PDB file of C-alpha atoms and ligand atoms in Angstrom:
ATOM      1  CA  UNK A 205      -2.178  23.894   0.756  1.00 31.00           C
ATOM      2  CA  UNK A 206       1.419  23.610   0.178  1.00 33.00           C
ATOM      3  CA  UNK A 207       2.556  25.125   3.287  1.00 34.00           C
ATOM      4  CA  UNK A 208       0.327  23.199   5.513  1.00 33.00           C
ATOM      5  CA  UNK A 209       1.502  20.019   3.430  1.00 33.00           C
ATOM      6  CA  UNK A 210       4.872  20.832   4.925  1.00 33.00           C
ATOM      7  CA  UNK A 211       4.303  21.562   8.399  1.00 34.00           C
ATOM      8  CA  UNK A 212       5.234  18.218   9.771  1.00 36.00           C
ATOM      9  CA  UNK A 213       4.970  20.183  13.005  1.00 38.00           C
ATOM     10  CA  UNK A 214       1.212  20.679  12.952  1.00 39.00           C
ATOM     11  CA  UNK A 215      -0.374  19.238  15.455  1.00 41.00           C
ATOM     12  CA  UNK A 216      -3.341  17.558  13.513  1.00 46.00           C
ATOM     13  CA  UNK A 217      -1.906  15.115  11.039  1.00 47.00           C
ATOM     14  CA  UNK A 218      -5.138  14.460   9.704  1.00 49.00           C
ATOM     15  CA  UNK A 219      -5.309  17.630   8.064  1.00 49.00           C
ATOM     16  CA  UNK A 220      -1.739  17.623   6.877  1.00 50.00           C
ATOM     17  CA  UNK A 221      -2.995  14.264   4.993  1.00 52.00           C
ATOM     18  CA  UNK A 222      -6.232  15.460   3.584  1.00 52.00           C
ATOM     19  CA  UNK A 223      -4.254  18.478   2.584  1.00 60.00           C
ATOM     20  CA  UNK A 224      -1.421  15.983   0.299  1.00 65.00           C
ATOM     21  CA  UNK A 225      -4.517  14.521  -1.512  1.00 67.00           C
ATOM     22  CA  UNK A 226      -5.975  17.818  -2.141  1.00 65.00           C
ATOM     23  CA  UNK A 227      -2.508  19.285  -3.443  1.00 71.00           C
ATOM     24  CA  UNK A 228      -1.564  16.295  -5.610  1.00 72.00           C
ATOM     25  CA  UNK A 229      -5.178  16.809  -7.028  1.00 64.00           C
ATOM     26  CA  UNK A 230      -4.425  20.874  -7.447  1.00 58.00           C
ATOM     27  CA  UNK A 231      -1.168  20.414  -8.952  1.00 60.00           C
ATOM     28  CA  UNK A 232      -2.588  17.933 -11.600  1.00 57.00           C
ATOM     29  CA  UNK A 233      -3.916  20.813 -13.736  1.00 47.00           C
ATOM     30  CA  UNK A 234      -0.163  22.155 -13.342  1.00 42.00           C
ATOM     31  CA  UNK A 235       1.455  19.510 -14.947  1.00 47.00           C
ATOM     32  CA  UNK A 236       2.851  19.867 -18.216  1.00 44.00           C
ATOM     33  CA  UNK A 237       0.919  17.875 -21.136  1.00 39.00           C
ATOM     34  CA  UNK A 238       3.345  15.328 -23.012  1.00 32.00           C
ATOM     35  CA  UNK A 239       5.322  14.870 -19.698  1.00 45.00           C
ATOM     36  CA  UNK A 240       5.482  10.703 -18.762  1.00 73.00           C
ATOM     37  CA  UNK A 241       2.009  10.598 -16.587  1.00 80.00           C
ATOM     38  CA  UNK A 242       3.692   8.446 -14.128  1.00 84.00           C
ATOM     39  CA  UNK A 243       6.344  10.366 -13.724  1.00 89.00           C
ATOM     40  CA  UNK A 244       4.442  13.227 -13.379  1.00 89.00           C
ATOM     41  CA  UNK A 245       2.572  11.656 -10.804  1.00 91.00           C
ATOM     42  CA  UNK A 246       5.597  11.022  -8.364  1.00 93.00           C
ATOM     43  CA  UNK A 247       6.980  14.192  -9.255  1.00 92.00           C
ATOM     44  CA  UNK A 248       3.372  16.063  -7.903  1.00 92.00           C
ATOM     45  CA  UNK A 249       3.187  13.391  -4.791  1.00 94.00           C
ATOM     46  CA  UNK A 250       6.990  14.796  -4.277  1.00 94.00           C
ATOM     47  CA  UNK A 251       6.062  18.090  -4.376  1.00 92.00           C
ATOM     48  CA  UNK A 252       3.531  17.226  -1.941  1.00 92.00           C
ATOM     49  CA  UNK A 253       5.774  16.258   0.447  1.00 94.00           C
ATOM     50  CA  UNK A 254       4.397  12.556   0.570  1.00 95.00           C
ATOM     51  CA  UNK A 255       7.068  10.900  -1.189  1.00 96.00           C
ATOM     52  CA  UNK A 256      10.801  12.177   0.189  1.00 96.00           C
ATOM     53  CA  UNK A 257      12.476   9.341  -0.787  1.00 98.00           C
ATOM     54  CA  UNK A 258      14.863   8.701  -3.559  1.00 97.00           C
ATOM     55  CA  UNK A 259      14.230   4.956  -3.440  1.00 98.00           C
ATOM     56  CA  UNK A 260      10.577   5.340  -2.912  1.00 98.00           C
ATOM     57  CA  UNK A 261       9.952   7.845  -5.658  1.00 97.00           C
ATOM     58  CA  UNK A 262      12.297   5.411  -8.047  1.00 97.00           C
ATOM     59  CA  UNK A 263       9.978   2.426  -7.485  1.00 97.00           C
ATOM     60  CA  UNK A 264       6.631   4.319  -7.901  1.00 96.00           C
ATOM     61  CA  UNK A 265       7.634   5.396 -11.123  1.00 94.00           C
ATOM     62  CA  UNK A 266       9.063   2.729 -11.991  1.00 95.00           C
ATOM     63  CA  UNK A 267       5.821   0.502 -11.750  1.00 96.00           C
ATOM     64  CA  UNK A 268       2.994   2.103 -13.748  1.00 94.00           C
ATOM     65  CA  UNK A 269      -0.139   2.116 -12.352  1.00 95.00           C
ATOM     66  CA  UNK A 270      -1.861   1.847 -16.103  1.00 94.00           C
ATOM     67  CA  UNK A 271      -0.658  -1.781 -16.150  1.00 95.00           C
ATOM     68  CA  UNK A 272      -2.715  -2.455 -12.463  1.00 97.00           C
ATOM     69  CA  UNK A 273      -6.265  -0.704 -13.135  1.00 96.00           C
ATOM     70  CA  UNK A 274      -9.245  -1.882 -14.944  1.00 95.00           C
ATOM     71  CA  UNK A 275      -9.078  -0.837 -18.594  1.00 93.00           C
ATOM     72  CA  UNK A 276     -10.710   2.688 -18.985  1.00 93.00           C
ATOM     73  CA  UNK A 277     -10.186   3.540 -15.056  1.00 93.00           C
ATOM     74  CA  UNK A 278      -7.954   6.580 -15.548  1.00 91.00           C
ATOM     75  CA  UNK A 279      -4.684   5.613 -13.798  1.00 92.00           C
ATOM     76  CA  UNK A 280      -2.662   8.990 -12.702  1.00 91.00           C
ATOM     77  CA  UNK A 281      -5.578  10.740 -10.906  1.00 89.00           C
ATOM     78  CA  UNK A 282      -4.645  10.532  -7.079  1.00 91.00           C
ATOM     79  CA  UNK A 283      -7.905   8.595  -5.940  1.00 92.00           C
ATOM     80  CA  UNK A 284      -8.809   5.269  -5.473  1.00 94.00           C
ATOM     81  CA  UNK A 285     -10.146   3.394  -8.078  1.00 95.00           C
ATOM     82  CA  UNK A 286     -12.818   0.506  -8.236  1.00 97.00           C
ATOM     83  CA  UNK A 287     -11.404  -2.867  -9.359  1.00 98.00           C
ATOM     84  CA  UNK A 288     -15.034  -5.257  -8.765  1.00 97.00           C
ATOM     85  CA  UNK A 289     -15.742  -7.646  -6.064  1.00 98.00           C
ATOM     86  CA  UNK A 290     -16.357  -4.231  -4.036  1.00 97.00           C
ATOM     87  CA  UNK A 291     -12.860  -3.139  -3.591  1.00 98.00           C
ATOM     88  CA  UNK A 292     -10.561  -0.564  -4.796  1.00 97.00           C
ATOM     89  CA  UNK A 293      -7.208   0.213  -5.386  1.00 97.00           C
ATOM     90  CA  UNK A 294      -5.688   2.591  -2.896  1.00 96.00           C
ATOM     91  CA  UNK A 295      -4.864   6.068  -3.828  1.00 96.00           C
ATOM     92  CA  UNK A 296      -0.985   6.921  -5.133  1.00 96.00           C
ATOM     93  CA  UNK A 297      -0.613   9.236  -1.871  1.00 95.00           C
ATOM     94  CA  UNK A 298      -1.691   6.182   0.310  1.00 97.00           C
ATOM     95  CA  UNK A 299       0.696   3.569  -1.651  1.00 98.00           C
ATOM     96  CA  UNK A 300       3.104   6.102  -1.515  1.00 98.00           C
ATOM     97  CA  UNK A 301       2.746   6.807   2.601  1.00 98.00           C
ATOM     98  CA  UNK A 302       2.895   3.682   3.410  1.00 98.00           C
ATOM     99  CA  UNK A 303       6.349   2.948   1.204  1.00 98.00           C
ATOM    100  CA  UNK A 304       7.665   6.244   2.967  1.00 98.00           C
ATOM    101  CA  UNK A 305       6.411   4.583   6.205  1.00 98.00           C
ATOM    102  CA  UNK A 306       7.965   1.290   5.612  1.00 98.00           C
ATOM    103  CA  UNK A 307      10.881   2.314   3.691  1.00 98.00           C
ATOM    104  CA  UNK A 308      13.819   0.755   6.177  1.00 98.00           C
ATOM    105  CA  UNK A 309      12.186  -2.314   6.481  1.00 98.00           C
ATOM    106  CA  UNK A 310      12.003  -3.083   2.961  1.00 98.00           C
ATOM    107  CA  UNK A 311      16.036  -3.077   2.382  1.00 98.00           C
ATOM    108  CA  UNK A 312      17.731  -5.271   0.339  1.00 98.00           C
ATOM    109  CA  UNK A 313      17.309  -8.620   1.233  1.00 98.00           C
ATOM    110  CA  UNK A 314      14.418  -8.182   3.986  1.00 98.00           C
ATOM    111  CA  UNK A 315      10.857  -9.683   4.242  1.00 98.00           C
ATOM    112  CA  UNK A 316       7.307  -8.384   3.158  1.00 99.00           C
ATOM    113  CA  UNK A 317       4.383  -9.326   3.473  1.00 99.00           C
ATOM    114  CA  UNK A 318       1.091  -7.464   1.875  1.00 99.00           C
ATOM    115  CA  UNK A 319      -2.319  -8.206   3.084  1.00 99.00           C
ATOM    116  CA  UNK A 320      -5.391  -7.464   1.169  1.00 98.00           C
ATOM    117  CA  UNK A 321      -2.988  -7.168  -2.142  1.00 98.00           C
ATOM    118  CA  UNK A 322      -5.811  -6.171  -4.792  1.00 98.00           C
ATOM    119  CA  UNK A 323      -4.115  -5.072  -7.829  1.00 98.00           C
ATOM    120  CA  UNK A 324      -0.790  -6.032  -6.567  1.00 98.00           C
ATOM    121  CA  UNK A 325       0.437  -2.889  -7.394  1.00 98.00           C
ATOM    122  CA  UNK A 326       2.138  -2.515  -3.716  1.00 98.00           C
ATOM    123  CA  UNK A 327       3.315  -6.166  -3.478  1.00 99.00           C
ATOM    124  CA  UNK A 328       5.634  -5.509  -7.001  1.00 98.00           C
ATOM    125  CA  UNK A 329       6.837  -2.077  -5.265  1.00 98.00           C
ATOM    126  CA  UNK A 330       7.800  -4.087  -1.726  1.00 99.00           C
ATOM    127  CA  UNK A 331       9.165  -6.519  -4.242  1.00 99.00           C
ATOM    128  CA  UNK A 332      11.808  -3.800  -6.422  1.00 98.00           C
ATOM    129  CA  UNK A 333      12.546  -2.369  -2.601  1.00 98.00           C
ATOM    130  CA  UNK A 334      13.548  -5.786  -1.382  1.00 98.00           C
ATOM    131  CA  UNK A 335      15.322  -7.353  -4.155  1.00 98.00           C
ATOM    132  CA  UNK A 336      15.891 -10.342  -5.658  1.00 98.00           C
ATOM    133  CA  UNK A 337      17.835 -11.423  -2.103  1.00 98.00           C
ATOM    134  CA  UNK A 338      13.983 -10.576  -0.138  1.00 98.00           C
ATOM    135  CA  UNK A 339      10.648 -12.121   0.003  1.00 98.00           C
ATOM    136  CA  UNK A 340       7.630 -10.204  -0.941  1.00 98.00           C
ATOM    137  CA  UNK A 341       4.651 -11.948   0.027  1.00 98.00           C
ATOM    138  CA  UNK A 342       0.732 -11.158  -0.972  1.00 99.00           C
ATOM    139  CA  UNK A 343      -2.692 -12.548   0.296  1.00 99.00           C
ATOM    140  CA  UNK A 344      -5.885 -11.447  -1.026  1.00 98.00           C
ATOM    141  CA  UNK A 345      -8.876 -13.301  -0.371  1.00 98.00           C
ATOM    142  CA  UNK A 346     -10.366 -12.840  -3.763  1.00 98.00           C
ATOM    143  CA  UNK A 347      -9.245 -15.758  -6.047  1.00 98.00           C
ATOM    144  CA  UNK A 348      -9.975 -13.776  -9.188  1.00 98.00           C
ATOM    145  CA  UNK A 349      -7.972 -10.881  -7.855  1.00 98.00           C
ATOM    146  CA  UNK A 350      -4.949 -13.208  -7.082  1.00 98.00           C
ATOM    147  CA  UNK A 351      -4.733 -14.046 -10.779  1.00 98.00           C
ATOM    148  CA  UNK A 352      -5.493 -10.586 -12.342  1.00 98.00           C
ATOM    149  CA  UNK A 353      -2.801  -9.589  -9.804  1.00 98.00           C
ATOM    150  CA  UNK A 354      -0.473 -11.825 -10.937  1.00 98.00           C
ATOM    151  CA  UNK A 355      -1.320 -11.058 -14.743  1.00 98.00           C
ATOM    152  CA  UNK A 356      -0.603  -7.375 -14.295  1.00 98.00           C
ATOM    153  CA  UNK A 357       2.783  -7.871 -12.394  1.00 98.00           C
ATOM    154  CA  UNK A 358       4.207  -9.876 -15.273  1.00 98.00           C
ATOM    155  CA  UNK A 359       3.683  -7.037 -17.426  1.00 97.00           C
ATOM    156  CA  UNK A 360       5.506  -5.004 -14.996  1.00 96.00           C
ATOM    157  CA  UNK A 361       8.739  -3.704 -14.003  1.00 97.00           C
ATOM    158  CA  UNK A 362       8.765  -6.449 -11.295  1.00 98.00           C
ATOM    159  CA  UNK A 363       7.741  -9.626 -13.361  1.00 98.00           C
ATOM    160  CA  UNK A 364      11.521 -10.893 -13.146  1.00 98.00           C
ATOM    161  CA  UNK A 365      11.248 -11.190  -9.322  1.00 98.00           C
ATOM    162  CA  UNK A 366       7.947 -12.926  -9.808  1.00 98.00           C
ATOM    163  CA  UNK A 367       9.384 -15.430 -12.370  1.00 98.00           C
ATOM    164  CA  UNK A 368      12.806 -16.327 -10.117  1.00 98.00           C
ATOM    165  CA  UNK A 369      10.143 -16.372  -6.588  1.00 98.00           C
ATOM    166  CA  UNK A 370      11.276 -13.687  -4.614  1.00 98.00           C
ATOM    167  CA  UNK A 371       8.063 -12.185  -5.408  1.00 98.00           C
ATOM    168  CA  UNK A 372       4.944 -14.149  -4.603  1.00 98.00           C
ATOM    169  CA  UNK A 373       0.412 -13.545  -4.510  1.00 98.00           C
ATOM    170  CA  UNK A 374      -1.047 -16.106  -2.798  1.00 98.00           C
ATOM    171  CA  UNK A 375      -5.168 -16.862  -2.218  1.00 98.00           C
ATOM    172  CA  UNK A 376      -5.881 -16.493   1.117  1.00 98.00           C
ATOM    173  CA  UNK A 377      -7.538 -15.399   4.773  1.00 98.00           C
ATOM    174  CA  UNK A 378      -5.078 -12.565   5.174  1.00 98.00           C
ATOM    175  CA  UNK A 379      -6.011 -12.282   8.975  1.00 98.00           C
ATOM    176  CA  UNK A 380      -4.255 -15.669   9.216  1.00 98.00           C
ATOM    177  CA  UNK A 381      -0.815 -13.638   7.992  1.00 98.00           C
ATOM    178  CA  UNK A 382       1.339 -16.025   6.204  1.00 98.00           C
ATOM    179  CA  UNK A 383       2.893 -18.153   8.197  1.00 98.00           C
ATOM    180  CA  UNK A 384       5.705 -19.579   5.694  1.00 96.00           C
ATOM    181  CA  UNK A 385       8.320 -16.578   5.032  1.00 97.00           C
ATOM    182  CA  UNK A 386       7.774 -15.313   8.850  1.00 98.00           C
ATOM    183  CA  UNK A 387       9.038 -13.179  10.580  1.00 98.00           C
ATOM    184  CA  UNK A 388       8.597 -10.534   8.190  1.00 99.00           C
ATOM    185  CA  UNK A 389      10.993  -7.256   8.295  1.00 98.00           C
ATOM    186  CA  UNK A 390       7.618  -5.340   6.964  1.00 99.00           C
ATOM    187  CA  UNK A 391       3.873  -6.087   7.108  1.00 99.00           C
ATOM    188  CA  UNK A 392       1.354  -3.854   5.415  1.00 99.00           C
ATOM    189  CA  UNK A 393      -2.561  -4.504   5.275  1.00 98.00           C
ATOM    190  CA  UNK A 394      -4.431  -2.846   2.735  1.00 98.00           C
ATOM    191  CA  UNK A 395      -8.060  -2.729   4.664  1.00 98.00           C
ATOM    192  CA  UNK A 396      -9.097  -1.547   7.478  1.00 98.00           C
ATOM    193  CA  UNK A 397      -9.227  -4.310  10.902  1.00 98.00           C
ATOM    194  CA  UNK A 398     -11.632  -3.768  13.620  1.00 97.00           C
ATOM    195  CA  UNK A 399      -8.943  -4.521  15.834  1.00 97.00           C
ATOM    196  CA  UNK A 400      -5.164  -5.817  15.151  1.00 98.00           C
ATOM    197  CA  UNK A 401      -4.743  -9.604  14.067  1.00 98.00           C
ATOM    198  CA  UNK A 402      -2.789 -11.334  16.669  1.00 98.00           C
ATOM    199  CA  UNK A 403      -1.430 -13.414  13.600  1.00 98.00           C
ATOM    200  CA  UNK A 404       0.485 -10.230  12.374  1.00 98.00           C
ATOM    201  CA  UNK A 405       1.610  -9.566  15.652  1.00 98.00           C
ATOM    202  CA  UNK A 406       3.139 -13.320  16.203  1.00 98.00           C
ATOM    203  CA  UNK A 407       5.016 -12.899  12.492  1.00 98.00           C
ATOM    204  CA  UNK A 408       6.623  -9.386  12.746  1.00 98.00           C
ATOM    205  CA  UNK A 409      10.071  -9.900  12.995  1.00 98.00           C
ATOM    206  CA  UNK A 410      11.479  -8.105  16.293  1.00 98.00           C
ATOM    207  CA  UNK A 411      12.814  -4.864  14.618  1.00 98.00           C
ATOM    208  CA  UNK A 412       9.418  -5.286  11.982  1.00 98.00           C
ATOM    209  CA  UNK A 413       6.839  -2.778  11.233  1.00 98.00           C
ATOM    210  CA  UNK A 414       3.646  -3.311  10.838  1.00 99.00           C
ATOM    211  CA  UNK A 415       1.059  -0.711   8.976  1.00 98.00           C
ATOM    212  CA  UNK A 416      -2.529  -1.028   9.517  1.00 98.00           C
ATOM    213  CA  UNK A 417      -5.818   0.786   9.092  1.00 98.00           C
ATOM    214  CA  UNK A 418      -7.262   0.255  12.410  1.00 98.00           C
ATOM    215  CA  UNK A 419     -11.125   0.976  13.365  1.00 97.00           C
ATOM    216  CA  UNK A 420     -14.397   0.771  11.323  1.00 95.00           C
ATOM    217  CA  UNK A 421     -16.338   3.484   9.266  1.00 89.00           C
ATOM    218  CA  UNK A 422     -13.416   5.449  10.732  1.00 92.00           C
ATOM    219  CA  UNK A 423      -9.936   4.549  10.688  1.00 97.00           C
ATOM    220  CA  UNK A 424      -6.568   5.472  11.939  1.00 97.00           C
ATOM    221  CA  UNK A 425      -3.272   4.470   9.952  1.00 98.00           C
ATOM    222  CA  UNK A 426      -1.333   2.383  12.873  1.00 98.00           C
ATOM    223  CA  UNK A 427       2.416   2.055  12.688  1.00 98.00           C
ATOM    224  CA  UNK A 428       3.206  -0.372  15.143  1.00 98.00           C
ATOM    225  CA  UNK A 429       7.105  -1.118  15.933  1.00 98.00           C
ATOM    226  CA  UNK A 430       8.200  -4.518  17.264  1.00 98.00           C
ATOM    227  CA  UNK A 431      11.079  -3.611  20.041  1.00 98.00           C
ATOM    228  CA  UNK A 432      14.087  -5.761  20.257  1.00 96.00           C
ATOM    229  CA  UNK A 433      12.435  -7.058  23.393  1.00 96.00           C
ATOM    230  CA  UNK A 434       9.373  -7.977  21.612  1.00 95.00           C
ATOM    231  CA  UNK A 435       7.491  -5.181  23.330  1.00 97.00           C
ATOM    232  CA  UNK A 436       5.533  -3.108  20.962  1.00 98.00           C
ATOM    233  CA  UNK A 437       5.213   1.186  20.415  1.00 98.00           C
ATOM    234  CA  UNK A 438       2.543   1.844  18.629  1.00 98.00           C
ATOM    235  CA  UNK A 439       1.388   5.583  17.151  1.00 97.00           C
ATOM    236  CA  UNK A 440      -1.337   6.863  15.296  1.00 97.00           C
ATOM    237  CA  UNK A 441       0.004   8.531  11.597  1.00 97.00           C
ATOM    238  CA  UNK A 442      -3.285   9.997  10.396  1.00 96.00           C
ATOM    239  CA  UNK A 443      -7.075   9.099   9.749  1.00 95.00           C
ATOM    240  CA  UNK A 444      -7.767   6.830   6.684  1.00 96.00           C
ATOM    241  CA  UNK A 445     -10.747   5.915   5.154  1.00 94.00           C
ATOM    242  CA  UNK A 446     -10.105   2.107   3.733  1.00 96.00           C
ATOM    243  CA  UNK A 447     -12.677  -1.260   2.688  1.00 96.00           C
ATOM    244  CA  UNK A 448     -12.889  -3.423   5.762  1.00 98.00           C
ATOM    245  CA  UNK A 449     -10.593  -6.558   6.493  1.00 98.00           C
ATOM    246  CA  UNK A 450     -13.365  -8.893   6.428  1.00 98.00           C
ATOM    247  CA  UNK A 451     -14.368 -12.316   5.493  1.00 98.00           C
ATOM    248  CA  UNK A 452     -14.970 -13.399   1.880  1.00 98.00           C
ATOM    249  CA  UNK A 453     -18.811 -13.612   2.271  1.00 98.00           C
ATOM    250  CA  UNK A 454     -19.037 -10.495   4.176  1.00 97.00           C
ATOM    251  CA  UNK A 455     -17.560  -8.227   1.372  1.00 98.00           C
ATOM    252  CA  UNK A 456     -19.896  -9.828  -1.788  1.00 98.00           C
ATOM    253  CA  UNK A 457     -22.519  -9.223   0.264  1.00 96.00           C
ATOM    254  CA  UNK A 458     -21.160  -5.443   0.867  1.00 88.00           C
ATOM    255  CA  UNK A 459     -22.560  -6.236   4.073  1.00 75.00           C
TER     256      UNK A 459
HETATM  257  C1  LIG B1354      -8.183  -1.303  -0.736  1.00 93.34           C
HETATM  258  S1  LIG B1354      -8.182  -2.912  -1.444  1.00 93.34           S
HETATM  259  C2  LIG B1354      -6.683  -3.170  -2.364  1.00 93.34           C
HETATM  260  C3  LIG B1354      -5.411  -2.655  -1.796  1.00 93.34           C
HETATM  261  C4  LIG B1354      -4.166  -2.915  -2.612  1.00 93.34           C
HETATM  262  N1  LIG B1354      -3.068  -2.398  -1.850  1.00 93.34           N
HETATM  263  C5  LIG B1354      -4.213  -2.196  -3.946  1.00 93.34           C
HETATM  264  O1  LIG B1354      -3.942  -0.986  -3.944  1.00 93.34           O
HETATM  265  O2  LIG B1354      -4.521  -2.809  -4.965  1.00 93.34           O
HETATM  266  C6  LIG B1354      -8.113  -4.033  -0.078  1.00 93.34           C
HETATM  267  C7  LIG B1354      -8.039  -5.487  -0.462  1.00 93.34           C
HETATM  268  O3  LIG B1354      -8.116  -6.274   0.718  1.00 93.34           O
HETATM  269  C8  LIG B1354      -8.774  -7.475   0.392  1.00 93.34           C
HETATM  270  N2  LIG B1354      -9.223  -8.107   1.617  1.00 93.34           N
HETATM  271  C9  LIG B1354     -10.226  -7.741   2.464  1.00 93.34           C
HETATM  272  N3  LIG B1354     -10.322  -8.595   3.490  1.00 93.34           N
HETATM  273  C10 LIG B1354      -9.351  -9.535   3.320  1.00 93.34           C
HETATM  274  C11 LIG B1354      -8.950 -10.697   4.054  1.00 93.34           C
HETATM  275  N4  LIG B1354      -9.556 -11.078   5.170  1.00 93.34           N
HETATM  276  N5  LIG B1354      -7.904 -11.411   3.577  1.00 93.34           N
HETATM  277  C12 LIG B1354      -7.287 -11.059   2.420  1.00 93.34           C
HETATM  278  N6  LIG B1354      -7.628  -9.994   1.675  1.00 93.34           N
HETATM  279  C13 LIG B1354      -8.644  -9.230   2.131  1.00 93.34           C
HETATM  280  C14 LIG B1354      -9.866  -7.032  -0.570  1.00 93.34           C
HETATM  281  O4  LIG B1354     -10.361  -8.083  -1.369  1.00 93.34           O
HETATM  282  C15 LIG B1354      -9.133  -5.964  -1.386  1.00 93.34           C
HETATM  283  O5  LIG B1354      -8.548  -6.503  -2.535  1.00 93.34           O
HETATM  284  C1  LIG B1355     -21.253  -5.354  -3.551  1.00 93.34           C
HETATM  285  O1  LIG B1355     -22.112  -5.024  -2.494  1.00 93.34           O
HETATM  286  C2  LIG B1355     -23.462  -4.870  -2.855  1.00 93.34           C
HETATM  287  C3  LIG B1355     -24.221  -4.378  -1.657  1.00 93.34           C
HETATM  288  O2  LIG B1355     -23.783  -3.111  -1.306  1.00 93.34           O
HETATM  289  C4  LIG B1355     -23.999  -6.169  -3.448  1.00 93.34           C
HETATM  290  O3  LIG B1355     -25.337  -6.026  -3.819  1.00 93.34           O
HETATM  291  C5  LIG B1355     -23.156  -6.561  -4.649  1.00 93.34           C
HETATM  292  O4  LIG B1355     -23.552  -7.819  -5.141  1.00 93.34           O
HETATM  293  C6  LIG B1355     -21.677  -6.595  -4.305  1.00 93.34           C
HETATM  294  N1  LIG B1355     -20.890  -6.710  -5.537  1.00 93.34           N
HETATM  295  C7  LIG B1355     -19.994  -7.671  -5.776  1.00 93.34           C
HETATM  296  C8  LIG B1355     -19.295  -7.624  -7.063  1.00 93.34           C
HETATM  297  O5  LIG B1355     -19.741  -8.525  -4.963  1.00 93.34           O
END
């Protein structure tokens, strides 16, 4: 599992993918008892090979996932994790490849913006990457979300940059973007679009990355570049499995 893990050359990215999950998961019975769990966690998605950055693996363990889950959801198993209203929060390995994914355009001082923020467990990571100097912007749809969101960030490591405003969660249509801190340096969404929203298109800052799960009972993780001359590349990074981007109505209903 390792070895595969690690050949970035393999043609099937997919597999490579499948393969961190499944080794984070092996490499849980490894880990020494007593050790700081989220810690421990980084250190197994390092080994992994899904987090390689310095400044990635800082933040992740830096912003516990205990303080984001619903009380007795167990927080440093590498799976997603109901949180109501038919959602979940995304597994570490998936928070964590998207950070790796997005990690120049959430420098000091740059703009983020986090559809479909849940927990808000990635909006407070884009928030320590950007700085107090940045913008890191969520939308989730789900009012009650929005404010549990916002409950477990103050109790994190990133409830100063919430309290001076460089760190916002906002109630909304997340298809619509957010037009007020555009263009954005980064743009993640956090469900799965039958097709790209124009909206996120029209706000990525030329030079801005976008990360999407594209497609509907199966997805593809989309990086999507915006060229200098607004012209777009676009590649595939691996197959994803995430709750649609959908209306309101649509995902009470589970419909
Ligand atoms: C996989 S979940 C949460 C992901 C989040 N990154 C986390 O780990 O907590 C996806 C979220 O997208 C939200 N969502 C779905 N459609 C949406 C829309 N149109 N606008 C805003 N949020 C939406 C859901 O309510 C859900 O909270
Ligand atoms: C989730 O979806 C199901 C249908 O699959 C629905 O019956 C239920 O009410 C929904 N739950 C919530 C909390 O919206």
């Amino acid at each position: 599992m390792v070895s595969l893990v690690n050949n970035i050359s393999s043609p099937s990215r997919n597999v490579i993918i499948m393969s961190a999950a499944f080794c984070v998961y092996l490499q849980r019975s490894w880990s020494r008892s007593g050790m700081d769990k989220s810690k421990g966690l980084v250190e197994q998605l390092q080994k992994c090979g899904v987090v390689r950055s310095k400044k990635v693996a800082e933040v992740l363990e830096s912003v516990d996932r205990a303080l984001f889950v619903p009380e007795g959801t167990p927080p440093y198993i590498d799976s997603p994790m109901s949180i109501g209203f038919n959602v979940t929060i995304s597994a570490p390995h998936m928070h964590a490849m998207c950070l790796e994914l997005l990690e120049n355009n959430l420098q000091p001082g740059m703009r983020a913006l986090d559809i479909g923020s849940g927990t808000g467990f990635l909006t407070a990571c884009f928030a320590l990457m950007v700085g107090s100097d940045g913008h890191a912007v969520g939308v989730e749809h789900i009012p009650e979300l929005v404010a549990r969101s916002i409950k477990n960030i103050e109790t994190s490591a990133a409830a100063p940059l919430l309290k001076e405003g460089s760190l916002k969660v906002h109630v909304g249509d997340g298809r619509l973007g957010w037009p007020e801190f555009a263009p954005y340096d980064a743009i993640h969404v956090g469900a799965a679009a039958p097709e790209i929203p124009p909206a996120l298109i029209e706000q990525l800052k030329p030079g801005g990355r976008l990360v999407i799960p594209v497609g509907n009972k199966f997805q593809d993780l989309q990086v999507i570049d915006k060229n200098s001359d607004g012209s777009l590349s676009v590649r595939s990074e691996t197959s994803v499995r995430y709750v649609p981007l959908t209306s309101r109505e649509s995902q009470l209903n589970g419909s």
